[in-house]
Amino acid sequence: MLSLFIIAALFNWLVASHRMILGLYTLPTIFSAYVYGRRHAVLTACASIFIVLILILTNTGLFVRPALRAFEFDEWAEVVTWGCLLLITAYAMGTLYERTERHLVELRQTYFGLLTILQQFISNDKYTHNHSYRVAFYASTLATQMGFDQDHVDDIRAAALLHDVGKLETSRELLHKAASLTPEEMAEMRKHVQKGVALLEPIGGSLRRVLPIILAHHDKYDGSGYGPAKGDEIPIAARVLAVADAYDTLTSDRPYRRAVTPFEARQIIVSSAGSNFDPDVVQAFVDAFEHGQMEIPEALVT
């Protein structure tokens, strides 16, 4: 913000007509309206007006020509008109920004509502359906804990909702088998990642950003996962999803084993840092766990 005022002052020195510089003092207001909203924009406009008045009253020469001792009436009228227009601009642009933000929030809610409905239709079994809900909660919590911006958090949440969509084409007998899977069955189960990406690939728009996350969410940090990627080669969003997916899998009953307690799951994940999971993501998981942020809301407990 300060840099914009400095730039405006430099332009004032360069421009021969001192009145032209008043237009440059609009820049901080426009910036505030675009980034922060109406309240901040109005405050910035008031600050700009205050600075201009101080410069005029102190007769610095920035607005008052050296040959004149003070502004004439018509010059004051010009400055007052400029100040009023600046306030109107701040209020109008700030209001437009806030309305746009509200619309974006509504679109985001609609987007995830449609994803939820889609996920309900395509789930091949109740476990997969509820598992995806919970993983979406855990993954978005971890992403927020790691300081991701809202767009990245939304992408991870969407990927979590759809990460097991490939199981739609996996037989229920295989999904619910109580015994350990044979090597052939495990190879078939692993195909759900590629199948899921193939199902979602025709979709355009922002959903295409989640495809690399889904494709890599079973890759392991040491390179021993489904794919060949390891370490930082794996998208950070996929590394976050991997921890969230593992935590919910460990704390949920499955046909072949009973669920472990959250504290036991925490210890298993911590012991796998650097092998299965990114140590930075594991640390974020531990921090969130210790602050009670990994406790699933009652609405998602099934």
PDB file of C-alpha atoms in Angstrom:
ATOM      1  CA  MET A   1       0.000   0.000   0.000  1.00  0.00           C
ATOM      2  CA  LEU A   2       2.801   2.397   0.910  1.00  0.00           C
ATOM      3  CA  SER A   3       4.546   1.649  -2.380  1.00  0.00           C
ATOM      4  CA  LEU A   4       1.471   2.813  -4.303  1.00  0.00           C
ATOM      5  CA  PHE A   5       1.558   6.166  -2.518  1.00  0.00           C
ATOM      6  CA  ILE A   6       5.273   6.480  -3.261  1.00  0.00           C
ATOM      7  CA  ILE A   7       4.646   5.748  -6.946  1.00  0.00           C
ATOM      8  CA  ALA A   8       1.883   8.348  -6.970  1.00  0.00           C
ATOM      9  CA  ALA A   9       4.249  10.921  -5.457  1.00  0.00           C
ATOM     10  CA  LEU A  10       6.893  10.161  -8.085  1.00  0.00           C
ATOM     11  CA  PHE A  11       4.350  10.628 -10.839  1.00  0.00           C
ATOM     12  CA  ASN A  12       3.388  13.918  -9.228  1.00  0.00           C
ATOM     13  CA  TRP A  13       6.952  15.110  -9.565  1.00  0.00           C
ATOM     14  CA  LEU A  14       7.145  13.970 -13.191  1.00  0.00           C
ATOM     15  CA  VAL A  15       3.774  15.209 -14.440  1.00  0.00           C
ATOM     16  CA  ALA A  16       3.680  18.871 -15.398  1.00  0.00           C
ATOM     17  CA  SER A  17       0.003  19.343 -14.545  1.00  0.00           C
ATOM     18  CA  HIS A  18      -0.403  18.896 -10.791  1.00  0.00           C
ATOM     19  CA  ARG A  19      -4.125  18.157 -11.165  1.00  0.00           C
ATOM     20  CA  MET A  20      -3.371  14.922 -13.005  1.00  0.00           C
ATOM     21  CA  ILE A  21      -1.764  13.517  -9.879  1.00  0.00           C
ATOM     22  CA  LEU A  22      -5.110  13.362  -8.074  1.00  0.00           C
ATOM     23  CA  GLY A  23      -6.157  10.548 -10.392  1.00  0.00           C
ATOM     24  CA  LEU A  24      -3.131   8.495  -9.329  1.00  0.00           C
ATOM     25  CA  TYR A  25      -4.278   8.613  -5.714  1.00  0.00           C
ATOM     26  CA  THR A  26      -7.187   6.443  -6.836  1.00  0.00           C
ATOM     27  CA  LEU A  27      -4.853   3.454  -7.302  1.00  0.00           C
ATOM     28  CA  PRO A  28      -4.585   2.456  -3.616  1.00  0.00           C
ATOM     29  CA  THR A  29      -8.372   2.618  -3.298  1.00  0.00           C
ATOM     30  CA  ILE A  30      -8.928   0.401  -6.332  1.00  0.00           C
ATOM     31  CA  PHE A  31      -6.349  -2.070  -5.029  1.00  0.00           C
ATOM     32  CA  SER A  32      -8.005  -2.168  -1.592  1.00  0.00           C
ATOM     33  CA  ALA A  33     -11.455  -2.681  -3.100  1.00  0.00           C
ATOM     34  CA  TYR A  34     -10.241  -5.536  -5.296  1.00  0.00           C
ATOM     35  CA  VAL A  35      -8.308  -7.354  -2.564  1.00  0.00           C
ATOM     36  CA  TYR A  36      -9.972  -6.514   0.746  1.00  0.00           C
ATOM     37  CA  GLY A  37     -13.515  -5.310   0.107  1.00  0.00           C
ATOM     38  CA  ARG A  38     -15.718  -2.305   0.787  1.00  0.00           C
ATOM     39  CA  ARG A  39     -14.700  -1.345   4.328  1.00  0.00           C
ATOM     40  CA  HIS A  40     -10.982  -1.380   3.597  1.00  0.00           C
ATOM     41  CA  ALA A  41     -11.499   0.486   0.322  1.00  0.00           C
ATOM     42  CA  VAL A  42     -13.444   3.309   2.025  1.00  0.00           C
ATOM     43  CA  LEU A  43     -10.781   3.595   4.723  1.00  0.00           C
ATOM     44  CA  THR A  44      -8.067   3.772   2.049  1.00  0.00           C
ATOM     45  CA  ALA A  45     -10.004   6.481   0.191  1.00  0.00           C
ATOM     46  CA  CYS A  46     -10.292   8.501   3.411  1.00  0.00           C
ATOM     47  CA  ALA A  47      -6.553   8.104   3.984  1.00  0.00           C
ATOM     48  CA  SER A  48      -5.829   9.309   0.446  1.00  0.00           C
ATOM     49  CA  ILE A  49      -8.056  12.361   0.921  1.00  0.00           C
ATOM     50  CA  PHE A  50      -6.403  13.115   4.254  1.00  0.00           C
ATOM     51  CA  ILE A  51      -2.914  12.920   2.727  1.00  0.00           C
ATOM     52  CA  VAL A  52      -3.878  15.223  -0.134  1.00  0.00           C
ATOM     53  CA  LEU A  53      -5.372  17.774   2.311  1.00  0.00           C
ATOM     54  CA  ILE A  54      -2.251  17.706   4.442  1.00  0.00           C
ATOM     55  CA  LEU A  55      -0.087  18.319   1.366  1.00  0.00           C
ATOM     56  CA  ILE A  56      -2.294  21.220   0.292  1.00  0.00           C
ATOM     57  CA  LEU A  57      -2.502  22.866   3.721  1.00  0.00           C
ATOM     58  CA  THR A  58       1.227  22.591   4.333  1.00  0.00           C
ATOM     59  CA  ASN A  59       1.836  24.237   0.940  1.00  0.00           C
ATOM     60  CA  THR A  60       4.482  21.689  -0.039  1.00  0.00           C
ATOM     61  CA  GLY A  61       4.294  22.592  -3.702  1.00  0.00           C
ATOM     62  CA  LEU A  62       2.915  19.212  -4.678  1.00  0.00           C
ATOM     63  CA  PHE A  63      -0.539  20.642  -5.359  1.00  0.00           C
ATOM     64  CA  VAL A  64      -0.074  24.380  -4.868  1.00  0.00           C
ATOM     65  CA  ARG A  65       2.022  26.101  -7.497  1.00  0.00           C
ATOM     66  CA  PRO A  66       4.961  27.992  -5.964  1.00  0.00           C
ATOM     67  CA  ALA A  67       3.622  31.285  -7.336  1.00  0.00           C
ATOM     68  CA  LEU A  68       0.399  30.912  -5.309  1.00  0.00           C
ATOM     69  CA  ARG A  69       0.061  31.098  -1.551  1.00  0.00           C
ATOM     70  CA  ALA A  70      -3.114  29.031  -1.340  1.00  0.00           C
ATOM     71  CA  PHE A  71      -5.830  27.337  -3.354  1.00  0.00           C
ATOM     72  CA  GLU A  72      -8.511  29.435  -4.949  1.00  0.00           C
ATOM     73  CA  PHE A  73     -12.201  28.585  -4.463  1.00  0.00           C
ATOM     74  CA  ASP A  74     -12.511  26.727  -7.790  1.00  0.00           C
ATOM     75  CA  GLU A  75      -9.409  24.711  -6.973  1.00  0.00           C
ATOM     76  CA  TRP A  76     -10.896  23.709  -3.613  1.00  0.00           C
ATOM     77  CA  ALA A  77     -14.113  22.736  -5.380  1.00  0.00           C
ATOM     78  CA  GLU A  78     -12.083  20.548  -7.704  1.00  0.00           C
ATOM     79  CA  VAL A  79     -10.404  18.767  -4.807  1.00  0.00           C
ATOM     80  CA  VAL A  80     -13.709  18.291  -2.940  1.00  0.00           C
ATOM     81  CA  THR A  81     -15.305  16.844  -6.081  1.00  0.00           C
ATOM     82  CA  TRP A  82     -12.353  14.496  -6.491  1.00  0.00           C
ATOM     83  CA  GLY A  83     -12.661  13.371  -2.852  1.00  0.00           C
ATOM     84  CA  CYS A  84     -16.384  12.670  -3.184  1.00  0.00           C
ATOM     85  CA  LEU A  85     -15.864  10.691  -6.380  1.00  0.00           C
ATOM     86  CA  LEU A  86     -13.074   8.730  -4.721  1.00  0.00           C
ATOM     87  CA  LEU A  87     -15.356   7.752  -1.816  1.00  0.00           C
ATOM     88  CA  ILE A  88     -18.132   6.755  -4.213  1.00  0.00           C
ATOM     89  CA  THR A  89     -15.655   4.679  -6.228  1.00  0.00           C
ATOM     90  CA  ALA A  90     -14.388   2.955  -3.070  1.00  0.00           C
ATOM     91  CA  TYR A  91     -17.895   2.114  -1.880  1.00  0.00           C
ATOM     92  CA  ALA A  92     -19.111   0.911  -5.286  1.00  0.00           C
ATOM     93  CA  MET A  93     -16.053  -1.213  -6.130  1.00  0.00           C
ATOM     94  CA  GLY A  94     -15.869  -2.629  -2.603  1.00  0.00           C
ATOM     95  CA  THR A  95     -19.540  -3.599  -2.762  1.00  0.00           C
ATOM     96  CA  LEU A  96     -18.986  -5.248  -6.140  1.00  0.00           C
ATOM     97  CA  TYR A  97     -16.048  -7.207  -4.720  1.00  0.00           C
ATOM     98  CA  GLU A  98     -18.088  -8.451  -1.741  1.00  0.00           C
ATOM     99  CA  ARG A  99     -20.998  -9.476  -3.961  1.00  0.00           C
ATOM    100  CA  THR A 100     -18.590 -11.366  -6.202  1.00  0.00           C
ATOM    101  CA  GLU A 101     -17.123 -13.107  -3.159  1.00  0.00           C
ATOM    102  CA  ARG A 102     -20.601 -14.136  -1.978  1.00  0.00           C
ATOM    103  CA  HIS A 103     -21.368 -15.533  -5.412  1.00  0.00           C
ATOM    104  CA  LEU A 104     -18.108 -17.487  -5.378  1.00  0.00           C
ATOM    105  CA  VAL A 105     -18.987 -18.942  -1.972  1.00  0.00           C
ATOM    106  CA  GLU A 106     -22.409 -19.959  -3.284  1.00  0.00           C
ATOM    107  CA  LEU A 107     -20.831 -21.520  -6.379  1.00  0.00           C
ATOM    108  CA  ARG A 108     -18.337 -23.380  -4.189  1.00  0.00           C
ATOM    109  CA  GLN A 109     -21.159 -24.728  -2.013  1.00  0.00           C
ATOM    110  CA  THR A 110     -23.098 -25.771  -5.118  1.00  0.00           C
ATOM    111  CA  TYR A 111     -19.987 -27.407  -6.561  1.00  0.00           C
ATOM    112  CA  PHE A 112     -19.386 -29.559  -3.497  1.00  0.00           C
ATOM    113  CA  GLY A 113     -23.095 -30.277  -3.167  1.00  0.00           C
ATOM    114  CA  LEU A 114     -23.116 -31.677  -6.693  1.00  0.00           C
ATOM    115  CA  LEU A 115     -19.947 -33.659  -5.981  1.00  0.00           C
ATOM    116  CA  THR A 116     -21.604 -35.118  -2.903  1.00  0.00           C
ATOM    117  CA  ILE A 117     -24.702 -36.119  -4.885  1.00  0.00           C
ATOM    118  CA  LEU A 118     -22.481 -37.587  -7.621  1.00  0.00           C
ATOM    119  CA  GLN A 119     -20.498 -39.509  -5.038  1.00  0.00           C
ATOM    120  CA  GLN A 120     -23.694 -40.970  -3.556  1.00  0.00           C
ATOM    121  CA  PHE A 121     -24.805 -42.225  -6.952  1.00  0.00           C
ATOM    122  CA  ILE A 122     -21.505 -43.767  -7.951  1.00  0.00           C
ATOM    123  CA  SER A 123     -20.547 -45.376  -4.628  1.00  0.00           C
ATOM    124  CA  ASN A 124     -20.459 -49.117  -5.028  1.00  0.00           C
ATOM    125  CA  ASP A 125     -20.959 -49.769  -1.317  1.00  0.00           C
ATOM    126  CA  LYS A 126     -21.820 -47.906   1.865  1.00  0.00           C
ATOM    127  CA  TYR A 127     -18.282 -48.063   3.239  1.00  0.00           C
ATOM    128  CA  THR A 128     -16.776 -46.363   0.182  1.00  0.00           C
ATOM    129  CA  HIS A 129     -19.474 -43.690   0.318  1.00  0.00           C
ATOM    130  CA  ASN A 130     -18.954 -42.819   3.996  1.00  0.00           C
ATOM    131  CA  HIS A 131     -15.194 -43.312   3.803  1.00  0.00           C
ATOM    132  CA  SER A 132     -14.964 -40.626   1.114  1.00  0.00           C
ATOM    133  CA  TYR A 133     -16.909 -38.169   3.280  1.00  0.00           C
ATOM    134  CA  ARG A 134     -14.578 -38.672   6.209  1.00  0.00           C
ATOM    135  CA  VAL A 135     -11.399 -38.573   4.133  1.00  0.00           C
ATOM    136  CA  ALA A 136     -12.570 -35.273   2.613  1.00  0.00           C
ATOM    137  CA  PHE A 137     -12.907 -33.856   6.127  1.00  0.00           C
ATOM    138  CA  TYR A 138      -9.492 -35.130   7.252  1.00  0.00           C
ATOM    139  CA  ALA A 139      -7.717 -34.038   4.065  1.00  0.00           C
ATOM    140  CA  SER A 140      -9.147 -30.512   4.073  1.00  0.00           C
ATOM    141  CA  THR A 141      -8.261 -30.209   7.780  1.00  0.00           C
ATOM    142  CA  LEU A 142      -4.650 -31.196   7.080  1.00  0.00           C
ATOM    143  CA  ALA A 143      -4.434 -28.882   4.072  1.00  0.00           C
ATOM    144  CA  THR A 144      -5.654 -25.981   6.196  1.00  0.00           C
ATOM    145  CA  GLN A 145      -3.198 -26.935   8.945  1.00  0.00           C
ATOM    146  CA  MET A 146      -0.378 -26.743   6.391  1.00  0.00           C
ATOM    147  CA  GLY A 147      -1.403 -23.258   5.297  1.00  0.00           C
ATOM    148  CA  PHE A 148      -2.793 -24.076   1.853  1.00  0.00           C
ATOM    149  CA  ASP A 149      -4.906 -21.376   0.232  1.00  0.00           C
ATOM    150  CA  GLN A 150      -8.637 -21.945  -0.224  1.00  0.00           C
ATOM    151  CA  ASP A 151      -8.362 -23.059  -3.861  1.00  0.00           C
ATOM    152  CA  HIS A 152      -5.888 -25.813  -2.951  1.00  0.00           C
ATOM    153  CA  VAL A 153      -7.988 -26.889   0.029  1.00  0.00           C
ATOM    154  CA  ASP A 154     -11.020 -27.148  -2.255  1.00  0.00           C
ATOM    155  CA  ASP A 155      -9.075 -29.232  -4.793  1.00  0.00           C
ATOM    156  CA  ILE A 156      -7.934 -31.651  -2.085  1.00  0.00           C
ATOM    157  CA  ARG A 157     -11.463 -31.909  -0.719  1.00  0.00           C
ATOM    158  CA  ALA A 158     -12.836 -32.658  -4.193  1.00  0.00           C
ATOM    159  CA  ALA A 159     -10.114 -35.250  -4.822  1.00  0.00           C
ATOM    160  CA  ALA A 160     -10.924 -36.905  -1.490  1.00  0.00           C
ATOM    161  CA  LEU A 161     -14.616 -37.153  -2.353  1.00  0.00           C
ATOM    162  CA  LEU A 162     -13.773 -38.848  -5.659  1.00  0.00           C
ATOM    163  CA  HIS A 163     -10.520 -40.688  -4.883  1.00  0.00           C
ATOM    164  CA  ASP A 164     -12.199 -44.136  -4.786  1.00  0.00           C
ATOM    165  CA  VAL A 165     -14.556 -43.596  -7.718  1.00  0.00           C
ATOM    166  CA  GLY A 166     -12.671 -46.309  -9.617  1.00  0.00           C
ATOM    167  CA  LYS A 167     -14.084 -48.886  -7.196  1.00  0.00           C
ATOM    168  CA  LEU A 168     -17.361 -48.468  -9.063  1.00  0.00           C
ATOM    169  CA  GLU A 169     -15.899 -50.933 -11.564  1.00  0.00           C
ATOM    170  CA  THR A 170     -14.515 -53.273  -8.895  1.00  0.00           C
ATOM    171  CA  SER A 171     -16.626 -56.272  -7.901  1.00  0.00           C
ATOM    172  CA  ARG A 172     -18.427 -56.172  -4.551  1.00  0.00           C
ATOM    173  CA  GLU A 173     -17.076 -59.634  -3.751  1.00  0.00           C
ATOM    174  CA  LEU A 174     -13.542 -58.272  -3.956  1.00  0.00           C
ATOM    175  CA  LEU A 175     -14.373 -55.133  -1.985  1.00  0.00           C
ATOM    176  CA  HIS A 176     -15.982 -57.110   0.838  1.00  0.00           C
ATOM    177  CA  LYS A 177     -13.676 -60.122   0.925  1.00  0.00           C
ATOM    178  CA  ALA A 178     -12.947 -61.004   4.546  1.00  0.00           C
ATOM    179  CA  ALA A 179      -9.685 -62.838   3.887  1.00  0.00           C
ATOM    180  CA  SER A 180      -6.415 -61.400   2.657  1.00  0.00           C
ATOM    181  CA  LEU A 181      -6.311 -60.691  -1.062  1.00  0.00           C
ATOM    182  CA  THR A 182      -4.301 -62.899  -3.384  1.00  0.00           C
ATOM    183  CA  PRO A 183      -1.609 -61.244  -5.543  1.00  0.00           C
ATOM    184  CA  GLU A 184      -3.995 -61.363  -8.517  1.00  0.00           C
ATOM    185  CA  GLU A 185      -6.802 -59.795  -6.491  1.00  0.00           C
ATOM    186  CA  MET A 186      -4.459 -57.133  -5.142  1.00  0.00           C
ATOM    187  CA  ALA A 187      -3.393 -56.267  -8.692  1.00  0.00           C
ATOM    188  CA  GLU A 188      -7.055 -55.947  -9.650  1.00  0.00           C
ATOM    189  CA  MET A 189      -7.778 -53.774  -6.603  1.00  0.00           C
ATOM    190  CA  ARG A 190      -4.901 -51.462  -7.485  1.00  0.00           C
ATOM    191  CA  LYS A 191      -6.480 -50.777 -10.847  1.00  0.00           C
ATOM    192  CA  HIS A 192      -9.187 -48.686  -9.163  1.00  0.00           C
ATOM    193  CA  VAL A 193      -6.878 -45.665  -9.274  1.00  0.00           C
ATOM    194  CA  GLN A 194      -6.447 -45.769 -13.045  1.00  0.00           C
ATOM    195  CA  LYS A 195     -10.124 -46.624 -13.515  1.00  0.00           C
ATOM    196  CA  GLY A 196     -11.144 -43.632 -11.431  1.00  0.00           C
ATOM    197  CA  VAL A 197      -8.983 -41.241 -13.436  1.00  0.00           C
ATOM    198  CA  ALA A 198     -10.339 -42.715 -16.688  1.00  0.00           C
ATOM    199  CA  LEU A 199     -13.914 -42.136 -15.488  1.00  0.00           C
ATOM    200  CA  LEU A 200     -13.235 -38.511 -14.539  1.00  0.00           C
ATOM    201  CA  GLU A 201     -10.951 -37.539 -17.417  1.00  0.00           C
ATOM    202  CA  PRO A 202     -13.768 -36.425 -19.784  1.00  0.00           C
ATOM    203  CA  ILE A 203     -14.848 -33.830 -17.199  1.00  0.00           C
ATOM    204  CA  GLY A 204     -13.495 -30.353 -17.850  1.00  0.00           C
ATOM    205  CA  GLY A 205     -13.061 -27.273 -15.694  1.00  0.00           C
ATOM    206  CA  SER A 206     -11.630 -27.263 -12.195  1.00  0.00           C
ATOM    207  CA  LEU A 207     -12.265 -30.989 -11.690  1.00  0.00           C
ATOM    208  CA  ARG A 208      -9.407 -31.749 -14.060  1.00  0.00           C
ATOM    209  CA  ARG A 209      -7.037 -30.341 -11.433  1.00  0.00           C
ATOM    210  CA  VAL A 210      -7.895 -33.194  -9.070  1.00  0.00           C
ATOM    211  CA  LEU A 211      -6.887 -35.955 -11.495  1.00  0.00           C
ATOM    212  CA  PRO A 212      -3.142 -35.885 -10.616  1.00  0.00           C
ATOM    213  CA  ILE A 213      -4.095 -35.968  -6.927  1.00  0.00           C
ATOM    214  CA  ILE A 214      -6.293 -39.045  -7.358  1.00  0.00           C
ATOM    215  CA  LEU A 215      -3.724 -40.723  -9.600  1.00  0.00           C
ATOM    216  CA  ALA A 216      -0.937 -40.355  -7.015  1.00  0.00           C
ATOM    217  CA  HIS A 217      -2.753 -40.772  -3.700  1.00  0.00           C
ATOM    218  CA  HIS A 218      -1.467 -44.356  -3.285  1.00  0.00           C
ATOM    219  CA  ASP A 219       2.129 -43.446  -4.152  1.00  0.00           C
ATOM    220  CA  LYS A 220       4.437 -43.783  -1.158  1.00  0.00           C
ATOM    221  CA  TYR A 221       7.104 -41.335  -0.081  1.00  0.00           C
ATOM    222  CA  ASP A 222       9.885 -43.912  -0.471  1.00  0.00           C
ATOM    223  CA  GLY A 223       8.713 -44.962  -3.951  1.00  0.00           C
ATOM    224  CA  SER A 224       7.169 -48.316  -2.957  1.00  0.00           C
ATOM    225  CA  GLY A 225       3.577 -47.362  -3.699  1.00  0.00           C
ATOM    226  CA  TYR A 226       1.255 -47.974  -6.631  1.00  0.00           C
ATOM    227  CA  GLY A 227       3.176 -45.632  -8.905  1.00  0.00           C
ATOM    228  CA  PRO A 228       6.896 -45.006  -9.440  1.00  0.00           C
ATOM    229  CA  ALA A 229       6.891 -41.464  -8.018  1.00  0.00           C
ATOM    230  CA  LYS A 230       8.527 -40.788  -4.665  1.00  0.00           C
ATOM    231  CA  GLY A 231       9.308 -37.887  -2.367  1.00  0.00           C
ATOM    232  CA  ASP A 232       8.649 -34.458  -3.808  1.00  0.00           C
ATOM    233  CA  GLU A 233       7.789 -36.032  -7.172  1.00  0.00           C
ATOM    234  CA  ILE A 234       4.397 -36.850  -5.663  1.00  0.00           C
ATOM    235  CA  PRO A 235       2.039 -33.839  -5.702  1.00  0.00           C
ATOM    236  CA  ILE A 236       1.815 -32.353  -2.220  1.00  0.00           C
ATOM    237  CA  ALA A 237      -1.977 -32.602  -2.363  1.00  0.00           C
ATOM    238  CA  ALA A 238      -1.694 -36.351  -3.004  1.00  0.00           C
ATOM    239  CA  ARG A 239       0.663 -36.690  -0.030  1.00  0.00           C
ATOM    240  CA  VAL A 240      -1.928 -34.980   2.157  1.00  0.00           C
ATOM    241  CA  LEU A 241      -4.695 -37.208   0.811  1.00  0.00           C
ATOM    242  CA  ALA A 242      -2.587 -40.308   1.468  1.00  0.00           C
ATOM    243  CA  VAL A 243      -2.333 -39.533   5.196  1.00  0.00           C
ATOM    244  CA  ALA A 244      -6.041 -38.701   5.457  1.00  0.00           C
ATOM    245  CA  ASP A 245      -6.977 -41.883   3.580  1.00  0.00           C
ATOM    246  CA  ALA A 246      -4.737 -44.042   5.774  1.00  0.00           C
ATOM    247  CA  TYR A 247      -6.044 -42.538   9.010  1.00  0.00           C
ATOM    248  CA  ASP A 248      -9.665 -43.226   8.130  1.00  0.00           C
ATOM    249  CA  THR A 249      -8.870 -46.729   6.859  1.00  0.00           C
ATOM    250  CA  LEU A 250      -7.071 -47.576  10.100  1.00  0.00           C
ATOM    251  CA  THR A 251      -9.875 -46.256  12.323  1.00  0.00           C
ATOM    252  CA  SER A 252     -12.689 -47.980  10.385  1.00  0.00           C
ATOM    253  CA  ASP A 253     -13.879 -51.585  10.635  1.00  0.00           C
ATOM    254  CA  ARG A 254     -13.146 -53.627   7.536  1.00  0.00           C
ATOM    255  CA  PRO A 255     -14.242 -57.183   6.666  1.00  0.00           C
ATOM    256  CA  TYR A 256     -10.698 -58.476   7.176  1.00  0.00           C
ATOM    257  CA  ARG A 257      -9.843 -56.632  10.426  1.00  0.00           C
ATOM    258  CA  ARG A 258     -11.167 -54.539  13.281  1.00  0.00           C
ATOM    259  CA  ALA A 259     -10.540 -50.807  13.527  1.00  0.00           C
ATOM    260  CA  VAL A 260      -7.712 -49.527  15.708  1.00  0.00           C
ATOM    261  CA  THR A 261      -8.110 -46.605  18.100  1.00  0.00           C
ATOM    262  CA  PRO A 262      -7.266 -43.077  16.906  1.00  0.00           C
ATOM    263  CA  PHE A 263      -4.173 -43.059  19.119  1.00  0.00           C
ATOM    264  CA  GLU A 264      -2.987 -46.377  17.656  1.00  0.00           C
ATOM    265  CA  ALA A 265      -3.613 -45.040  14.150  1.00  0.00           C
ATOM    266  CA  ARG A 266      -1.635 -41.906  15.020  1.00  0.00           C
ATOM    267  CA  GLN A 267       1.326 -44.028  16.144  1.00  0.00           C
ATOM    268  CA  ILE A 268       1.207 -46.150  12.974  1.00  0.00           C
ATOM    269  CA  ILE A 269       1.213 -43.049  10.771  1.00  0.00           C
ATOM    270  CA  VAL A 270       4.034 -41.414  12.751  1.00  0.00           C
ATOM    271  CA  SER A 271       6.121 -44.586  12.472  1.00  0.00           C
ATOM    272  CA  SER A 272       5.605 -44.533   8.692  1.00  0.00           C
ATOM    273  CA  ALA A 273       6.874 -40.981   8.213  1.00  0.00           C
ATOM    274  CA  GLY A 274       9.606 -40.985   5.596  1.00  0.00           C
ATOM    275  CA  SER A 275       8.564 -44.375   4.225  1.00  0.00           C
ATOM    276  CA  ASN A 276       4.864 -44.352   3.416  1.00  0.00           C
ATOM    277  CA  PHE A 277       4.189 -40.689   4.154  1.00  0.00           C
ATOM    278  CA  ASP A 278       5.729 -37.245   3.772  1.00  0.00           C
ATOM    279  CA  PRO A 279       7.247 -36.265   7.166  1.00  0.00           C
ATOM    280  CA  ASP A 280       5.947 -32.684   6.804  1.00  0.00           C
ATOM    281  CA  VAL A 281       2.398 -33.924   6.266  1.00  0.00           C
ATOM    282  CA  VAL A 282       2.743 -36.325   9.195  1.00  0.00           C
ATOM    283  CA  GLN A 283       3.853 -33.432  11.400  1.00  0.00           C
ATOM    284  CA  ALA A 284       0.810 -31.418  10.314  1.00  0.00           C
ATOM    285  CA  PHE A 285      -1.334 -34.480  11.109  1.00  0.00           C
ATOM    286  CA  VAL A 286       0.183 -34.759  14.585  1.00  0.00           C
ATOM    287  CA  ASP A 287      -0.377 -31.049  15.264  1.00  0.00           C
ATOM    288  CA  ALA A 288      -4.003 -31.267  14.096  1.00  0.00           C
ATOM    289  CA  PHE A 289      -4.530 -34.472  16.108  1.00  0.00           C
ATOM    290  CA  GLU A 290      -3.161 -32.944  19.302  1.00  0.00           C
ATOM    291  CA  HIS A 291      -5.466 -29.941  18.914  1.00  0.00           C
ATOM    292  CA  GLY A 292      -8.525 -32.152  18.445  1.00  0.00           C
ATOM    293  CA  GLN A 293      -8.982 -31.136  14.803  1.00  0.00           C
ATOM    294  CA  MET A 294      -9.040 -34.734  13.561  1.00  0.00           C
ATOM    295  CA  GLU A 295     -12.192 -35.573  15.492  1.00  0.00           C
ATOM    296  CA  ILE A 296     -14.889 -36.283  12.959  1.00  0.00           C
ATOM    297  CA  PRO A 297     -18.136 -34.296  13.330  1.00  0.00           C
ATOM    298  CA  GLU A 298     -21.129 -36.309  14.505  1.00  0.00           C
ATOM    299  CA  ALA A 299     -22.841 -35.758  11.149  1.00  0.00           C
ATOM    300  CA  LEU A 300     -20.120 -37.781   9.436  1.00  0.00           C
ATOM    301  CA  VAL A 301     -19.857 -40.582  11.977  1.00  0.00           C
ATOM    302  CA  THR A 302     -21.355 -43.752  10.470  1.00  0.00           C
TER     303      THR A 302
END
